[in-house]
Coordinates of C-alpha atoms and ligand atoms in Angstrom, one line a residue:
Chain F
M24 CA -7.9 -30.5 8.7
I25 CA -9.9 -29.2 5.7
Q26 CA -13.6 -29.9 5.2
V27 CA -15.2 -28.4 2.1
E28 CA -19.0 -28.8 1.5
N29 CA -20.7 -27.8 -1.7
L30 CA -18.5 -24.8 -2.2
T31 CA -19.5 -22.5 -5.1
K32 CA -17.9 -19.2 -6.1
R33 CA -19.4 -17.0 -8.8
Y34 CA -17.8 -13.9 -10.2
A35 CA -20.3 -11.6 -11.9
G36 CA -22.2 -14.4 -13.6
H37 CA -19.1 -16.6 -14.3
T38 CA -18.8 -19.7 -12.1
A39 CA -15.2 -20.2 -11.0
V40 CA -15.8 -23.0 -8.5
N41 CA -18.9 -25.1 -9.0
N42 CA -20.3 -27.0 -6.0
I43 CA -17.1 -28.9 -4.9
S44 CA -16.8 -31.0 -1.8
F45 CA -13.6 -32.6 -0.4
E46 CA -11.7 -33.3 2.7
V47 CA -8.1 -33.2 3.6
G48 CA -6.9 -35.2 6.6
K49 CA -4.1 -34.2 9.0
G50 CA -0.7 -35.0 7.7
E51 CA -1.7 -35.3 4.0
I52 CA 0.1 -33.6 1.2
V53 CA -2.6 -32.9 -1.4
G54 CA -2.0 -31.6 -4.8
F55 CA -4.5 -29.5 -6.7
L56 CA -4.0 -30.1 -10.3
G57 CA -5.8 -28.4 -13.2
P58 CA -5.4 -26.3 -16.3
N59 CA -5.3 -22.5 -16.0
G60 CA -8.7 -21.1 -15.0
A61 CA -9.8 -24.3 -13.4
G62 CA -10.5 -22.6 -10.1
K63 CA -7.5 -23.7 -8.1
S64 CA -6.5 -20.2 -6.9
T65 CA -10.1 -19.3 -6.2
T66 CA -10.6 -22.3 -4.0
M67 CA -7.4 -21.6 -2.1
R68 CA -8.3 -18.0 -1.5
I69 CA -11.6 -19.1 0.0
L70 CA -9.9 -21.6 2.2
S71 CA -7.4 -19.0 3.4
A72 CA -10.3 -16.7 4.3
F73 CA -9.4 -14.1 1.8
L74 CA -12.6 -14.5 -0.4
P75 CA -16.1 -15.3 0.8
A76 CA -17.8 -18.2 -1.0
T77 CA -21.0 -17.6 -2.9
S78 CA -22.5 -20.7 -1.2
G79 CA -21.4 -23.7 0.6
R80 CA -19.1 -24.1 3.6
A81 CA -15.4 -24.5 4.2
R82 CA -13.7 -25.3 7.6
V83 CA -10.1 -25.4 8.5
A84 CA -8.9 -26.9 11.8
G85 CA -12.5 -27.0 12.8
Y86 CA -13.2 -23.3 12.2
D87 CA -15.5 -22.0 9.5
V88 CA -13.3 -19.8 7.4
F89 CA -16.0 -17.2 7.0
T90 CA -17.7 -17.0 10.4
H91 CA -14.6 -17.7 12.4
S92 CA -12.1 -16.2 10.0
L93 CA -9.5 -15.0 12.5
Q94 CA -9.3 -18.3 14.3
A95 CA -9.1 -20.2 11.0
R96 CA -6.4 -17.8 9.8
R97 CA -4.2 -18.5 12.8
H98 CA -4.0 -22.2 11.7
I99 CA -3.1 -21.4 8.1
G100 CA 0.1 -20.5 6.4
Y101 CA -0.8 -19.2 2.9
M102 CA 1.5 -18.4 0.0
P103 CA -0.5 -16.6 -2.7
E104 CA 0.2 -17.2 -6.4
N105 CA 3.1 -15.1 -7.7
V106 CA 4.2 -14.4 -4.1
P107 CA 3.4 -10.7 -3.6
L108 CA 5.9 -9.1 -1.1
Y109 CA 6.7 -5.6 0.0
P110 CA 9.6 -4.8 -2.4
E111 CA 11.1 -2.0 -0.2
M112 CA 11.6 -4.2 2.9
R113 CA 14.6 -6.3 3.8
V114 CA 14.2 -10.0 4.1
D115 CA 14.8 -10.2 7.8
E116 CA 12.6 -7.1 8.5
Y117 CA 9.8 -8.6 6.4
L118 CA 9.8 -12.0 8.1
R119 CA 9.8 -10.3 11.5
F120 CA 6.9 -8.1 10.5
R121 CA 4.9 -11.2 9.2
G122 CA 5.8 -13.1 12.4
K123 CA 4.5 -10.4 14.6
L124 CA 1.3 -10.1 12.6
K125 CA 0.8 -13.8 13.1
G126 CA 1.2 -13.4 16.9
L127 CA 4.9 -14.2 17.5
H128 CA 7.1 -11.9 19.6
G129 CA 10.2 -11.7 21.7
R130 CA 12.5 -14.7 21.8
R131 CA 10.0 -16.9 20.0
L132 CA 9.9 -14.6 17.1
R133 CA 13.7 -14.4 16.9
E134 CA 14.0 -18.2 17.0
R135 CA 11.3 -18.9 14.4
A136 CA 12.7 -16.2 12.1
A137 CA 16.1 -17.9 12.3
E138 CA 14.7 -21.4 11.8
V139 CA 12.7 -20.5 8.7
K140 CA 15.7 -18.7 7.2
D141 CA 17.8 -21.8 7.7
L142 CA 15.1 -24.1 6.3
C143 CA 14.6 -22.0 3.2
N144 CA 18.3 -21.1 2.7
L145 CA 17.8 -17.4 3.1
R146 CA 20.8 -16.6 5.3
E147 CA 22.8 -15.1 2.5
V148 CA 20.1 -12.6 1.6
D149 CA 19.1 -11.7 5.2
H150 CA 19.8 -8.0 4.8
K151 CA 19.0 -7.7 1.1
I152 CA 16.0 -5.6 -0.1
I153 CA 13.3 -7.9 -1.4
G154 CA 12.8 -5.9 -4.6
T155 CA 16.4 -6.8 -5.7
L156 CA 16.0 -10.6 -5.1
S157 CA 15.7 -13.2 -7.8
K158 CA 12.5 -15.1 -8.4
G159 CA 13.9 -18.2 -6.6
F160 CA 14.7 -16.2 -3.4
R161 CA 11.4 -14.4 -3.5
Q162 CA 9.6 -17.7 -3.7
R163 CA 11.5 -19.0 -0.6
V164 CA 10.8 -15.8 1.3
G165 CA 7.1 -16.5 0.6
L166 CA 7.5 -20.0 1.9
A167 CA 9.4 -18.9 5.0
D168 CA 6.6 -16.4 5.6
A169 CA 3.9 -19.0 5.2
M170 CA 5.4 -21.3 7.8
I171 CA 6.9 -18.9 10.3
H172 CA 4.0 -19.3 12.8
E173 CA 4.1 -23.1 12.5
P174 CA 0.6 -23.4 11.1
D175 CA -1.1 -26.7 11.0
L176 CA -2.0 -26.2 7.4
L177 CA 0.1 -24.8 4.5
I178 CA -1.7 -23.6 1.5
L179 CA 0.7 -23.0 -1.4
D180 CA -0.5 -21.7 -4.7
E181 CA 1.8 -22.7 -7.5
P182 CA 4.9 -22.8 -5.3
T183 CA 7.3 -23.6 -8.1
I184 CA 6.0 -21.6 -11.0
G185 CA 8.6 -19.5 -12.7
L186 CA 11.6 -21.3 -11.2
D187 CA 14.4 -23.0 -13.0
P188 CA 14.8 -26.8 -12.7
N189 CA 17.4 -26.5 -9.9
Q190 CA 15.2 -24.2 -7.9
I191 CA 12.2 -26.4 -8.5
R192 CA 14.1 -29.4 -7.0
Q193 CA 15.1 -27.3 -4.0
V194 CA 11.5 -26.1 -3.3
R195 CA 10.2 -29.6 -3.9
D196 CA 12.6 -31.1 -1.4
L197 CA 11.6 -28.4 1.0
I198 CA 7.9 -29.1 0.6
R199 CA 8.5 -32.8 1.1
N200 CA 10.3 -32.1 4.3
L201 CA 7.6 -29.8 5.5
G202 CA 5.1 -32.5 4.8
K203 CA 6.5 -34.5 7.8
H204 CA 5.1 -32.0 10.2
H205 CA 2.4 -30.1 8.3
T206 CA -0.7 -30.7 6.3
I207 CA -0.1 -29.3 2.9
L208 CA -2.4 -28.3 0.1
L209 CA -0.6 -27.1 -3.0
S210 CA -1.6 -26.3 -6.5
T211 CA 0.5 -26.8 -9.7
H212 CA 0.4 -27.6 -13.3
I213 CA 3.7 -29.4 -13.2
L214 CA 2.7 -33.0 -13.2
P215 CA 5.8 -34.8 -12.1
E216 CA 5.8 -32.6 -9.1
V217 CA 2.5 -33.9 -7.8
E218 CA 3.7 -37.5 -8.5
M219 CA 6.8 -36.9 -6.4
T220 CA 5.5 -34.8 -3.5
C221 CA 1.8 -35.5 -3.0
S222 CA 0.0 -38.3 -1.2
R223 CA -3.2 -37.5 -3.0
V224 CA -4.2 -35.6 -6.1
L225 CA -7.4 -33.6 -6.7
I226 CA -7.9 -32.9 -10.4
L227 CA -9.9 -29.7 -10.9
N228 CA -11.4 -28.8 -14.2
K229 CA -13.8 -25.9 -15.0
G230 CA -14.6 -25.5 -11.3
R231 CA -15.3 -29.1 -10.7
I232 CA -13.4 -32.0 -9.0
E233 CA -12.9 -34.6 -11.7
A234 CA -10.8 -37.1 -9.8
S235 CA -9.5 -37.6 -6.3
D236 CA -7.0 -40.4 -5.6
S237 CA -3.4 -41.2 -4.9
P238 CA -1.1 -40.6 -7.9
Q239 CA -0.4 -44.4 -7.9
N240 CA -4.0 -45.3 -8.1
L241 CA -4.7 -42.8 -10.8
L242 CA -1.8 -44.2 -12.8
S243 CA -2.7 -47.9 -12.3
H244 CA -6.3 -47.1 -13.4
L245 CA -4.9 -45.7 -16.6
R246 CA -2.3 -48.4 -17.0
S247 CA -4.9 -51.1 -16.8
A248 CA -5.8 -50.1 -20.3
G249 CA -2.1 -50.4 -21.1
S250 CA 0.0 -49.6 -24.0
L251 CA 3.1 -51.4 -25.4
H252 CA 6.1 -50.2 -27.3
V253 CA 7.6 -52.5 -29.9
E254 CA 10.5 -52.0 -32.3
L255 CA 11.4 -54.6 -34.9
K256 CA 12.7 -55.1 -38.5
P257 CA 9.9 -56.6 -40.5
G258 CA 11.7 -57.1 -43.8
G259 CA 9.0 -57.3 -46.4
D260 CA 6.1 -58.4 -44.1
D261 CA 3.1 -56.4 -43.3
A262 CA 3.9 -56.4 -39.6
E263 CA 1.2 -53.9 -38.7
S264 CA -1.8 -56.1 -39.7
L265 CA -0.1 -59.2 -38.2
L266 CA 0.3 -57.4 -34.9
R267 CA -3.3 -56.1 -35.0
S268 CA -4.6 -59.7 -35.5
L269 CA -3.1 -60.8 -32.2
D270 CA -5.4 -61.5 -29.2
G271 CA -5.9 -58.5 -26.9
V272 CA -4.5 -55.8 -29.2
K273 CA -7.0 -53.0 -29.9
E274 CA -5.0 -50.5 -31.9
V275 CA -1.7 -50.3 -33.6
V276 CA 0.2 -47.1 -34.6
A277 CA 3.2 -47.7 -36.8
K278 CA 6.1 -45.3 -37.3
P279 CA 8.9 -46.3 -39.7
A280 CA 12.5 -45.6 -38.5
G281 CA 14.7 -46.5 -41.4
E282 CA 14.8 -50.3 -41.8
W283 CA 13.3 -50.6 -38.3
M284 CA 9.6 -50.1 -37.5
S285 CA 8.4 -48.7 -34.2
F286 CA 4.9 -49.6 -33.1
R287 CA 2.7 -48.3 -30.3
L288 CA 0.0 -50.8 -29.3
R289 CA -3.0 -50.2 -27.2
T290 CA -4.2 -53.4 -25.4
D291 CA -7.2 -54.7 -23.4
A292 CA -7.2 -54.1 -19.7
E293 CA -6.6 -57.8 -18.8
S294 CA -4.4 -59.2 -21.6
D295 CA -0.7 -59.0 -21.9
P296 CA 0.2 -59.9 -25.5
R297 CA 3.9 -59.6 -25.1
E298 CA 4.5 -63.3 -25.2
S299 CA 2.6 -63.7 -28.5
I300 CA 4.5 -60.8 -30.0
H301 CA 7.7 -62.5 -29.1
R302 CA 6.6 -65.8 -30.7
L303 CA 5.4 -64.0 -33.8
A304 CA 8.7 -62.3 -34.2
V305 CA 10.6 -65.6 -33.8
D306 CA 8.3 -67.4 -36.3
R307 CA 8.8 -64.6 -38.9
K308 CA 12.5 -64.2 -38.1
W309 CA 12.1 -60.5 -37.4
P310 CA 14.9 -59.0 -35.4
L311 CA 13.3 -57.5 -32.3
R312 CA 15.1 -54.8 -30.3
E313 CA 12.4 -53.4 -28.1
L314 CA 9.4 -54.8 -26.4
S315 CA 8.1 -52.9 -23.3
R316 CA 5.1 -51.6 -21.5
A317 CA 4.9 -47.9 -21.9
R318 CA 4.8 -46.3 -18.4
A319 CA 1.7 -44.1 -18.2
T320 CA 2.4 -40.8 -16.7
L321 CA 0.2 -38.6 -14.6
E322 CA 0.2 -36.4 -17.7
D323 CA -1.9 -39.0 -19.5
V324 CA -4.3 -39.1 -16.7
F325 CA -4.5 -35.4 -16.6
V326 CA -5.0 -35.1 -20.4
E327 CA -7.6 -37.8 -20.4
I328 CA -9.6 -36.4 -17.6
T329 CA -9.5 -32.7 -18.5
Q330 CA -10.1 -33.2 -22.2
S331 CA -12.6 -36.0 -22.3
D332 CA -15.6 -33.7 -21.9
D333 CA -14.4 -31.2 -24.4
A334 CA -14.4 -33.6 -27.3
Chain Y
M20 CA -3.3 -4.2 20.1
S21 CA 0.2 -5.4 19.4
R22 CA -0.9 -6.4 15.8
F23 CA -2.2 -2.8 15.4
L24 CA 1.1 -1.4 16.5
T25 CA 3.0 -3.8 14.2
L26 CA 0.8 -2.6 11.3
L27 CA 1.1 1.1 12.3
F28 CA 4.9 0.8 12.6
R29 CA 5.2 -0.6 9.1
E30 CA 3.0 2.1 7.7
I31 CA 5.2 4.8 9.2
K32 CA 8.3 3.1 8.1
S33 CA 6.9 2.7 4.6
Y34 CA 6.7 6.5 4.2
F35 CA 10.4 6.8 4.7
Y36 CA 11.2 4.1 2.2
S37 CA 9.7 6.1 -0.6
P38 CA 11.3 9.1 -2.2
V39 CA 7.9 10.8 -2.2
A40 CA 8.0 11.3 1.5
Y41 CA 11.3 13.2 1.3
V42 CA 10.0 15.3 -1.6
V43 CA 6.9 16.2 0.5
L44 CA 8.9 16.9 3.5
F45 CA 11.3 19.2 1.6
F46 CA 8.5 20.9 -0.3
F47 CA 6.6 21.5 3.0
L48 CA 9.6 22.8 4.8
L49 CA 10.1 25.2 1.9
L50 CA 6.5 26.3 1.9
T51 CA 6.2 26.8 5.6
G52 CA 9.6 28.6 5.7
F53 CA 8.6 30.9 2.9
N54 CA 5.2 31.5 4.5
F55 CA 6.8 32.3 7.8
F56 CA 9.2 34.7 6.1
A57 CA 6.1 36.4 4.4
G58 CA 4.4 36.6 7.8
V59 CA 7.4 38.2 9.3
S60 CA 7.9 40.7 6.5
L61 CA 4.2 41.7 6.9
L62 CA 4.9 42.6 10.5
N63 CA 8.1 44.5 9.4
R64 CA 6.0 46.9 7.2
G65 CA 4.8 48.7 10.2
P66 CA 2.7 48.4 13.3
T67 CA -0.2 46.0 12.9
E68 CA -2.9 44.4 14.9
I69 CA -2.2 40.8 13.8
T70 CA 0.4 38.5 15.2
V71 CA 2.9 36.3 13.3
V72 CA 0.8 33.2 14.1
E73 CA -2.3 34.8 12.6
A74 CA -0.3 36.0 9.6
F75 CA 1.3 32.6 9.1
F76 CA -1.9 30.6 9.1
N77 CA -4.1 32.9 7.0
T78 CA -2.2 33.3 3.7
V79 CA -3.3 32.0 0.3
L80 CA 0.0 30.3 -0.2
F81 CA -0.4 28.4 3.1
W82 CA -3.9 27.0 2.2
F83 CA -2.7 26.1 -1.3
G84 CA 0.2 24.0 0.0
F85 CA -2.1 22.7 2.7
V86 CA -4.6 21.0 0.4
L87 CA -1.9 19.6 -1.9
V88 CA -0.2 17.7 0.8
F89 CA -3.1 15.3 1.7
P90 CA -3.3 13.4 -1.7
L91 CA 0.5 13.0 -1.6
I92 CA 0.4 11.5 1.9
T93 CA -2.5 9.1 1.3
M94 CA -2.4 8.1 -2.3
R95 CA -0.3 5.0 -1.6
T96 CA -2.1 3.6 1.4
F97 CA -4.6 1.2 -0.1
A98 CA -4.0 1.5 -3.8
E99 CA -0.5 0.2 -3.5
E100 CA -1.6 -3.0 -1.6
F101 CA -4.2 -3.7 -4.2
K102 CA -1.8 -3.1 -7.1
M103 CA 1.1 -5.2 -5.7
G104 CA -1.3 -8.0 -4.5
T105 CA 0.2 -7.7 -1.0
I106 CA -3.3 -7.2 0.2
E107 CA -3.7 -11.0 -0.1
G108 CA -0.9 -11.8 2.3
L109 CA -2.0 -9.0 4.6
M110 CA -5.6 -10.1 4.9
T111 CA -4.9 -13.8 5.3
A112 CA -2.8 -13.0 8.4
P113 CA -5.0 -12.9 11.5
V114 CA -5.6 -9.2 11.5
R115 CA -9.0 -7.4 11.5
D116 CA -10.1 -5.2 8.6
G117 CA -10.6 -2.4 11.0
Q118 CA -7.1 -2.7 12.4
V119 CA -5.7 -2.3 8.9
V120 CA -7.8 0.7 8.1
L121 CA -6.9 2.4 11.4
A122 CA -3.2 1.6 11.0
K123 CA -3.1 3.1 7.5
F124 CA -4.9 6.2 8.7
G125 CA -2.8 6.4 11.8
G126 CA 0.4 6.1 9.8
A127 CA -0.7 9.0 7.5
L128 CA -1.7 11.1 10.5
L129 CA 1.7 10.6 12.2
F130 CA 3.5 11.5 9.0
Y131 CA 1.4 14.6 8.7
I132 CA 2.3 15.5 12.3
V133 CA 6.0 15.1 11.5
L134 CA 5.5 17.6 8.6
W135 CA 4.4 20.3 11.1
L136 CA 7.1 19.8 13.7
P137 CA 9.6 22.1 12.1
S138 CA 7.1 25.0 12.1
L139 CA 6.8 24.8 15.8
A140 CA 10.4 25.7 16.0
Y141 CA 9.9 28.8 13.7
F142 CA 7.6 30.4 16.3
R143 CA 9.9 29.6 19.2
I144 CA 12.9 31.1 17.3
F145 CA 10.8 34.1 16.4
E146 CA 10.0 34.7 20.1
W147 CA 13.6 34.1 21.1
I148 CA 15.0 36.6 18.6
T149 CA 12.4 39.3 18.6
G150 CA 11.5 39.0 22.3
S151 CA 7.9 39.6 21.3
E152 CA 4.9 37.2 21.5
A153 CA 4.3 35.1 18.4
A154 CA 0.6 34.7 19.2
R155 CA -1.9 36.8 21.1
A156 CA -2.1 34.1 23.7
G157 CA -0.9 30.5 24.3
G158 CA -4.4 29.5 23.3
A159 CA -4.0 31.0 19.8
Y160 CA -0.8 29.1 19.3
W161 CA -2.2 25.8 20.3
G162 CA -5.6 26.6 18.8
S163 CA -4.1 26.9 15.4
Y164 CA -2.3 23.6 15.7
L165 CA -5.5 21.9 17.1
L166 CA -7.4 23.0 14.0
L167 CA -4.5 21.8 11.8
L168 CA -4.8 18.4 13.5
L169 CA -8.6 18.2 13.1
L170 CA -8.6 19.4 9.5
G171 CA -5.7 17.0 8.8
M172 CA -7.6 14.1 10.3
F173 CA -10.7 14.8 8.1
Y174 CA -8.8 15.4 4.9
L175 CA -6.5 12.4 5.5
S176 CA -9.5 10.2 5.9
V177 CA -10.9 11.5 2.6
G178 CA -7.5 10.7 1.1
C179 CA -7.7 7.1 2.5
L180 CA -11.2 6.8 1.0
A181 CA -9.9 7.8 -2.4
S182 CA -7.0 5.3 -2.2
V183 CA -9.3 2.4 -1.3
L184 CA -11.3 3.1 -4.4
T185 CA -8.6 2.3 -6.9
R186 CA -5.4 0.4 -7.5
N187 CA -3.8 3.3 -9.3
Q188 CA -2.0 5.8 -6.9
I189 CA -2.2 8.7 -9.4
I190 CA -6.0 8.3 -9.8
A191 CA -6.3 8.1 -6.0
A192 CA -4.3 11.4 -5.7
V193 CA -6.3 13.2 -8.3
M194 CA -9.6 12.0 -6.7
S195 CA -8.6 13.1 -3.2
F196 CA -7.2 16.4 -4.5
C197 CA -10.5 17.2 -6.2
A198 CA -12.6 16.1 -3.2
I199 CA -10.5 18.0 -0.7
T200 CA -10.3 21.1 -2.8
L201 CA -14.1 20.9 -3.2
L202 CA -14.6 20.5 0.5
F203 CA -12.2 23.3 1.2
F204 CA -13.7 25.8 -1.2
M205 CA -17.2 24.9 -0.2
G206 CA -16.5 26.9 2.9
L207 CA -15.7 29.9 0.7
L208 CA -19.1 29.7 -1.0
S209 CA -20.7 31.8 1.7
F210 CA -18.3 34.6 0.9
I211 CA -18.9 34.4 -2.8
V212 CA -22.7 33.8 -3.0
L213 CA -24.3 36.1 -0.5
N214 CA -28.0 35.4 -1.0
V215 CA -28.2 31.8 0.0
S216 CA -30.7 30.5 2.6
P217 CA -29.4 30.7 6.2
F218 CA -29.7 27.0 6.5
L219 CA -27.4 26.3 3.6
R220 CA -25.1 29.0 4.9
D221 CA -24.9 27.1 8.2
I222 CA -24.1 23.8 6.5
V223 CA -21.5 25.4 4.3
G224 CA -20.1 27.2 7.4
Y225 CA -19.3 23.9 9.0
F226 CA -16.9 23.2 6.1
S227 CA -15.3 26.6 6.2
A228 CA -11.7 25.8 7.2
I229 CA -10.6 29.3 6.6
E230 CA -13.2 30.8 8.8
H231 CA -12.4 28.3 11.5
M232 CA -8.7 29.1 11.2
G233 CA -9.4 32.8 11.5
E234 CA -11.0 32.1 14.9
F235 CA -8.7 29.4 16.2
S236 CA -5.6 31.4 15.4
K237 CA -7.0 34.2 17.5
G238 CA -7.4 31.7 20.3
I239 CA -11.2 31.4 20.0
I240 CA -11.8 27.7 20.2
D241 CA -15.4 26.7 19.4
S242 CA -16.5 23.2 20.2
R243 CA -18.7 22.8 17.2
P244 CA -16.0 22.6 14.6
V245 CA -14.1 20.2 16.9
V246 CA -17.1 17.8 17.0
F247 CA -17.8 18.3 13.3
Y248 CA -14.3 17.4 12.1
L249 CA -14.1 14.4 14.5
S250 CA -17.4 13.0 13.4
M251 CA -16.7 13.6 9.7
T252 CA -13.4 11.7 10.1
A253 CA -15.1 8.8 11.9
F254 CA -17.8 8.7 9.2
T255 CA -15.3 8.7 6.3
L256 CA -13.2 6.0 8.0
I257 CA -16.2 3.8 8.4
L258 CA -17.1 4.3 4.8
T259 CA -13.5 3.4 3.9
L260 CA -13.7 0.2 5.9
H261 CA -16.8 -0.9 4.2
I262 CA -15.4 -0.2 0.7
F263 CA -12.2 -1.9 1.7
Q264 CA -14.0 -5.1 2.6
A265 CA -16.1 -5.0 -0.6
R266 CA -13.1 -4.5 -2.8
K267 CA -11.0 -7.1 -1.1
W268 CA -13.7 -9.6 -1.8
K269 CA -13.8 -8.7 -5.5
S270 CA -10.1 -8.8 -6.2
Ligands
ADP7 N1 -11.5 -11.4 -9.5 C1 -12.0 -12.1 -10.5 N2 -13.1 -11.6 -11.2 C2 -13.7 -12.3 -12.1 N3 -13.3 -13.5 -12.5 C3 -12.2 -14.1 -11.9 C4 -11.6 -13.4 -10.8 N4 -10.6 -14.2 -10.4 C5 -10.6 -15.4 -11.1 N5 -11.6 -15.3 -12.0 C6 -12.0 -16.3 -13.0 O1 -12.3 -17.5 -12.3 C7 -11.8 -18.6 -13.0 C8 -10.9 -19.4 -12.1 O2 -9.7 -18.7 -11.8 P1 -8.5 -19.2 -10.9 O3 -9.1 -19.7 -9.6 O4 -7.5 -18.1 -10.8 O5 -8.0 -20.5 -11.7 P2 -6.6 -21.2 -11.6 O6 -5.9 -20.8 -10.4 O7 -7.0 -22.7 -11.5 O8 -5.8 -20.9 -12.8 C9 -11.1 -18.1 -14.2 O9 -12.0 -18.3 -15.3 C10 -10.9 -16.7 -13.9 O10 -10.9 -15.9 -15.1
MG8 MG1 -4.1 -19.9 -10.2

């Protein structure tokens, strides 16, 4: 659905997107993840044929977004960052206007307008003026607009930014449902969101793609160099050095919690020292109340990847 | 074509969403009404050679209100889209850049035409009440309106050009006001400075709206100003289109 080859975008000397290449297949939900200024919006604007690239090529549904911009645009539903809308129009009026611009008319237009309003729960604000709507509704109007012409590809730039947790959940469910029929490229800095909605993550940092994999693979990659959480009551013993001397333990960070001690252990990729920790605790008669593998989050992956080259 | 009409329709509607449109309409109605009253009083002072149409279209007040109206009509057109960011949604829909520019210009032109509609009624009412002719001939009547249309097209295109240069409506209005006033008074130059070269005088003569109006309101319709205003409009709109594309890509 999307083919990007050696795409570069420079703004007055500053490189926003630096020679990136990737593909998105039909039916995928791909998340663009990266800190602010990483180049997510710039890439999405090029893909939706709003900005020309400085060099490189991008194709959507087989059409070059620059040389066959109109054909490419017909296949794309784009929701820009911050969802700019005409504040003086009514919701229904706006959606009909957008539908017509995208080539719908007559009965088809009426049907599609009704469908997207149902999908995005916009019935109750049908005749409201957009300028008076809350952020959550505006976001859903933007989504309804993006999908009104049933595009093959949805490009959503930060679809949940500025929403409250309830609204985020609603929009996320909506996106997941849309993913059954559409290819979706979305950008976000909310990490759990990518984990929950996307089949693949592209991590973008300083205009480059740093990683491209499924959330599960990225996590297991990180988890292989795992970490453990241990909580016990060591009495007078120096539990910290005893734990450090165990096979496979690379690093121990201790944190006292009253009589109890809480330890965070970093271990080798292959070894699992949980059994020896248990045995040690039994030998020393330490009461043990917690022994668990810490679940790596996508946040860890993100932090590791986006900060490693700063240090 | 249907996309162009969709865009055009939204442009026209957008005028009537904004309070500025009603202020302009009211102000213009007042101005033309007062101007018409002044024209009629002139005729009342005694027998004269001129007709009410000539009197109406050739007063200072008329021209002053005239140049003021273009910045007010066009300042929003592009500046607002850039400022609100709606340009992004607009230009990622499958519409051509040219369609957008023409729709914005067309919307402004239609609003401008609406402004002039009430004045058509003034002259009809004048003829109905006084039983005398408002203009020397039918040609003078329509000639005046033809020139208003041509001048309007040119000045509106200049206003669109100013609006595409900035995201601030006020700056757009000031720029187009200056440009239109300059263009307008350039035509007066030949009255003020008498010893200019004939060539320069010719060039300046092309911009002389007042001189053209003097002729058109007598029913003398010259094809040169017609061609001049049409080609200047086309030129300005093409320039607007190019700047629109360049700015869109920089935003
Ligand atoms: N119109 C512009 N002119 C100059 N620089 C820009 C422009 N738009 C974005 N940038 C720069 O390009 C970089 C990438 O921006 P952006 O794509 O918006 O990042 P993201 O969406 O990932 O936060 C940033 O450093 C930003 O300052
Ligand atoms: Mg962004």
